[in-house]
Short mmCIF file of C-alpha atoms in Angstrom, two decimals:
data_model
loop_
_atom_site.label_atom_id
_atom_site.label_comp_id
_atom_site.label_asym_id
_atom_site.label_seq_id
_atom_site.Cartn_x
_atom_site.Cartn_y
_atom_site.Cartn_z
CA MET W 270 -11.65 31.41 22.36
CA GLY W 271 -14.36 29.28 20.81
CA LEU W 272 -18.04 30.10 20.59
CA PRO W 273 -20.37 28.53 23.14
CA LEU W 274 -22.09 25.38 21.98
CA ARG W 275 -25.71 25.53 20.97
CA MET W 276 -28.00 23.20 22.87
CA ASP W 277 -30.50 22.08 20.30
CA ASN W 278 -31.78 19.35 22.60
CA ILE W 279 -31.98 21.52 25.72
CA HIS W 280 -35.66 20.74 26.17
CA ALA W 281 -34.92 17.00 26.38
CA PRO W 282 -34.97 15.69 29.97
CA THR W 283 -31.60 15.34 31.65
CA VAL W 284 -32.49 11.69 32.45
CA PRO W 285 -34.68 9.26 30.56
CA ALA W 286 -38.30 10.37 30.81
CA GLY W 287 -39.62 6.86 31.28
CA PRO W 288 -41.38 5.82 34.48
CA SER W 289 -39.24 5.89 37.58
CA SER W 290 -41.18 3.20 39.38
CA ARG W 291 -43.26 1.45 36.71
CA PRO W 292 -42.93 -1.97 38.45
CA LEU W 293 -44.74 -0.43 41.42
CA ALA W 294 -47.87 0.27 39.40
CA ASN W 295 -47.95 -2.86 37.28
CA GLY W 296 -46.20 -5.43 39.41
CA ASN W 297 -45.73 -5.14 43.16
CA ALA W 298 -48.69 -2.83 43.48
CA LYS W 299 -51.10 -5.74 43.12
CA HIS W 300 -49.71 -7.15 46.38
CA LEU W 301 -50.39 -3.93 48.30
CA SER W 302 -53.57 -3.23 50.24
CA PHE W 303 -55.95 -0.54 49.09
CA ALA W 304 -54.84 1.69 51.94
CA GLU W 305 -51.17 1.32 50.88
CA LEU W 306 -52.06 2.10 47.23
CA GLN W 307 -54.01 5.16 48.35
CA ALA W 308 -51.08 6.31 50.50
CA LYS W 309 -48.73 6.06 47.53
CA LYS W 310 -51.17 8.02 45.42
CA ASP W 311 -51.25 10.76 48.06
CA ASP W 312 -47.46 10.82 48.16
CA MET W 313 -47.24 11.14 44.36
CA GLU W 314 -49.76 14.04 44.38
CA ALA W 315 -47.75 15.81 47.14
CA GLU W 316 -44.46 15.43 45.19
CA LEU W 317 -46.09 16.60 41.94
CA LYS W 318 -47.39 19.66 43.76
CA ALA W 319 -43.90 20.33 45.22
CA LEU W 320 -42.25 19.93 41.81
CA SER W 321 -44.78 22.27 40.24
CA GLY W 322 -43.84 24.78 42.97
CA VAL W 323 -40.19 24.48 41.90
CA LEU W 324 -41.12 25.45 38.35
CA ASP W 325 -43.29 28.27 39.64
CA SER W 326 -40.35 29.62 41.65
CA HIS W 327 -38.41 29.97 38.43
CA GLY W 328 -41.35 31.54 36.66
CA VAL W 329 -41.66 28.74 34.12
CA ASN W 330 -43.94 25.79 33.33
CA MET W 331 -43.58 22.57 31.32
CA GLU W 332 -43.75 24.43 28.02
CA THR W 333 -41.65 27.52 28.70
CA PRO W 334 -38.73 27.79 26.20
CA LEU W 335 -35.31 27.31 27.80
CA THR W 336 -33.35 28.81 24.88
CA THR W 337 -32.94 32.23 23.35
CA ALA W 338 -34.22 33.15 19.90
CA ASP W 339 -30.86 32.05 18.42
CA GLY W 340 -30.89 28.68 20.15
CA PHE W 341 -28.60 29.23 23.16
CA PRO W 342 -29.48 28.44 26.76
CA ARG W 343 -31.17 31.26 28.61
CA ALA W 344 -28.94 32.92 31.19
CA ASP W 345 -31.81 34.30 33.30
CA ILE W 346 -32.96 30.91 34.61
CA ASP W 347 -31.39 27.76 36.06
CA VAL W 348 -31.81 25.62 32.95
CA ALA W 349 -30.28 22.45 34.45
CA GLN W 350 -32.60 22.42 37.48
CA ILE W 351 -35.66 23.14 35.34
CA ARG W 352 -34.82 20.27 32.95
CA THR W 353 -34.29 17.86 35.90
CA THR W 354 -37.55 18.95 37.51
CA ARG W 355 -39.45 18.59 34.24
CA ALA W 356 -38.04 15.09 33.74
CA ARG W 357 -39.16 14.05 37.25
CA ILE W 358 -42.63 15.44 36.65
CA ILE W 359 -42.95 13.46 33.39
CA ARG W 360 -41.92 10.19 35.11
CA LEU W 361 -44.17 10.85 38.10
CA LYS W 362 -47.16 11.51 35.86
CA ASN W 363 -46.57 8.24 34.08
CA ASP W 364 -46.39 6.44 37.39
CA TYR W 365 -49.43 8.27 38.71
CA LYS W 366 -51.54 7.26 35.67
CA ASP W 367 -50.49 3.59 36.18
CA LEU W 368 -51.28 3.75 39.87
CA LEU W 369 -54.78 5.17 39.19
CA ASN W 370 -55.35 2.28 36.76
CA THR W 371 -54.22 -0.17 39.50
CA LEU W 372 -56.59 1.43 41.96
CA GLU W 373 -59.48 1.27 39.53
CA LYS W 374 -58.80 -2.40 38.78
CA TYR W 375 -58.53 -3.17 42.48
CA LEU W 376 -61.94 -1.64 43.11
CA HIS W 377 -63.52 -3.39 40.13
CA GLU W 378 -62.23 -6.75 41.22
CA HIS W 379 -63.11 -6.26 44.82
CA PHE W 380 -66.71 -5.25 44.21
CA ALA W 381 -67.12 -7.76 41.42
CA SER W 382 -66.38 -10.42 43.97
CA ILE W 383 -68.97 -8.93 46.29
CA GLN W 384 -71.51 -8.88 43.44
CA ASP W 385 -70.75 -12.49 42.61
CA ALA W 386 -71.43 -13.42 46.22
CA ASP W 387 -74.77 -11.59 46.06
CA ASP W 388 -75.70 -13.27 42.80
CA VAL W 389 -75.49 -16.76 44.37
CA ALA W 390 -77.14 -15.72 47.62
CA PRO W 391 -80.76 -16.85 48.10
CA GLY W 392 -83.22 -14.14 47.21
CA SER W 393 -80.68 -12.09 45.33
CA ALA W 394 -82.27 -9.64 42.88
CA ASN W 395 -80.89 -7.06 40.45
CA ARG W 396 -77.99 -4.66 40.74
CA THR W 397 -80.07 -2.13 42.66
CA GLU W 398 -81.10 -4.43 45.48
CA MET W 399 -80.43 -3.37 49.02
CA LEU W 400 -77.01 -4.64 50.11
CA GLY W 401 -76.67 -6.47 53.36
CA ASP W 402 -73.67 -8.22 54.84
CA SER W 403 -71.68 -7.63 51.67
CA ILE W 404 -71.31 -3.92 52.59
CA PRO W 405 -68.35 -3.14 54.82
CA VAL W 406 -69.28 -2.14 58.35
CA THR W 407 -67.67 1.25 57.89
CA LEU W 408 -69.00 3.12 54.88
CA GLU W 409 -67.37 6.05 53.17
CA GLU W 410 -69.01 9.36 53.87
CA PRO W 411 -70.91 10.80 50.88
CA PHE W 412 -69.11 13.68 49.08
CA ALA W 413 -71.55 14.52 46.32
CA LYS W 414 -75.21 14.39 45.46
CA VAL W 415 -76.93 13.67 42.15
CA ASN W 416 -78.90 16.74 41.19
CA SER W 417 -80.43 15.59 37.87
CA VAL W 418 -80.32 12.57 35.45
CA VAL W 419 -81.15 12.74 31.76
CA ALA W 420 -83.43 9.96 30.52
CA GLY W 421 -81.57 7.47 28.33
CA SER W 422 -78.14 8.63 29.48
CA PRO W 423 -75.35 6.41 30.76
CA ALA W 424 -76.21 7.61 34.28
CA ASP W 425 -79.82 6.67 33.79
CA SER W 426 -78.89 3.25 32.41
CA ALA W 427 -76.67 2.65 35.44
CA GLY W 428 -79.60 3.35 37.76
CA LEU W 429 -78.52 6.68 39.22
CA LYS W 430 -81.42 8.81 40.45
CA PRO W 431 -81.71 12.50 41.62
CA GLY W 432 -81.04 12.70 45.32
CA ASP W 433 -78.57 9.78 45.37
CA GLU W 434 -75.58 10.58 47.60
CA ILE W 435 -72.29 9.36 46.12
CA ARG W 436 -69.84 7.74 48.54
CA ASN W 437 -67.43 6.37 45.95
CA PHE W 438 -67.00 7.14 42.26
CA GLY W 439 -64.37 4.63 41.10
CA TYR W 440 -61.30 5.52 43.11
CA VAL W 441 -62.71 8.89 44.17
CA ASN W 442 -63.99 9.39 47.68
CA ARG W 443 -64.67 12.18 50.21
CA GLY W 444 -60.99 12.46 51.15
CA ASN W 445 -59.61 13.00 47.62
CA HIS W 446 -62.37 14.35 45.31
CA ASP W 447 -60.81 17.84 45.29
CA GLY W 448 -64.02 19.77 44.57
CA LEU W 449 -65.17 16.96 42.19
CA LYS W 450 -62.08 17.43 39.99
CA ARG W 451 -61.15 13.81 40.56
CA VAL W 452 -64.55 12.71 39.39
CA ALA W 453 -64.06 14.48 36.07
CA GLU W 454 -60.59 12.94 35.86
CA CYS W 455 -61.99 9.47 36.50
CA VAL W 456 -64.72 9.89 33.87
CA GLN W 457 -62.32 11.21 31.22
CA GLY W 458 -59.84 8.42 31.90
CA ASN W 459 -62.45 5.63 31.75
CA GLU W 460 -64.52 6.46 28.66
CA GLY W 461 -66.11 3.22 27.47
CA GLN W 462 -65.10 1.38 30.63
CA ARG W 463 -67.18 0.44 33.65
CA ILE W 464 -66.88 2.59 36.75
CA LEU W 465 -68.16 1.32 40.05
CA VAL W 466 -70.27 3.96 41.81
CA LYS W 467 -71.45 3.45 45.40
CA VAL W 468 -74.41 5.55 46.47
CA THR W 469 -76.78 5.98 49.38
CA ARG W 470 -80.46 6.41 48.42
CA ARG W 471 -83.10 7.62 50.85
CA ILE W 472 -86.22 5.50 50.36
CA GLU W 473 -88.11 6.84 53.32
CA SER W 474 -87.56 9.55 55.88
CA ASN W 475 -85.65 7.29 58.23
CA GLN W 476 -84.42 4.60 55.82
CA LYS W 477 -81.50 4.42 53.40
CA GLN W 478 -80.51 2.02 50.72
CA GLU W 479 -76.85 1.28 49.98
CA LEU W 480 -76.25 0.54 46.27
CA GLN W 481 -73.38 -0.25 44.01
CA LEU W 482 -73.97 0.70 40.43
CA ASN W 483 -71.96 0.15 37.21
CA LEU W 484 -71.62 3.35 35.19
CA THR W 485 -69.93 3.42 31.74
CA PRO W 486 -69.13 6.92 30.41
CA ARG W 487 -69.76 7.22 26.65
CA ARG W 488 -70.35 9.87 24.04
CA ASP W 489 -72.79 8.14 21.72
CA TRP W 490 -75.89 8.18 23.92
CA GLY W 491 -77.44 11.19 22.14
CA GLY W 492 -76.86 13.91 24.74
CA ARG W 493 -74.21 16.18 26.15
CA GLY W 494 -71.25 14.92 28.17
CA LEU W 495 -70.20 11.39 29.01
CA LEU W 496 -72.60 10.76 31.87
CA GLY W 497 -75.85 12.67 31.33
CA CYS W 498 -76.18 13.70 34.94
CA HIS W 499 -75.35 16.68 37.10
CA ILE W 500 -73.78 16.19 40.52
CA LEU W 501 -73.04 18.71 43.25
CA PRO W 502 -70.49 18.58 46.11
CA LEU W 503 -71.86 18.15 49.59
#
């Protein structure tokens, strides 16, 4: 009776770890509406959560060794299922990253076209002018409020002010900000790139100003963090 074979590559995914639907993010996705892209994003997040639950049920994570000290498959866990689950998570995360980039590009292009229309309109001023017909009739509800802004910071340069209520921060909105975790994710993933931030600013007790600001996270501004502002959830 021969000895069992060692599985030196046991940690390798059971199927190629490349993206499972890469054309969705880079190709066909551009033909989808924003609502459809957002729905696909929600579906991916739900599946990633479910797959994470599968790993949790086995008492493992993405880094847990699947072999014994002498290199043989562990007998106390379902190695095959764990490898398959890990492979799916890797592919989904690749797709998810691409989809977020697609959403970000969609928003940039959409609001850039709005800004271009404002620039040629009679009486158009700077980026912090009050927006009129270019604002959709239905505005997103604010989900965060700017608490403080450091002078000379990227947030200051973008025009953010204490008291501004944030309705959209790139692809982040009230429905998906997850306790502002998505804001941090958006900032980290767009260092050195412009992020469109839509805010509501109270200029008088009964008047509000709707603004769209361009914020570029960066480290070299002379202070802490990438933004230089502190925001709180509403």
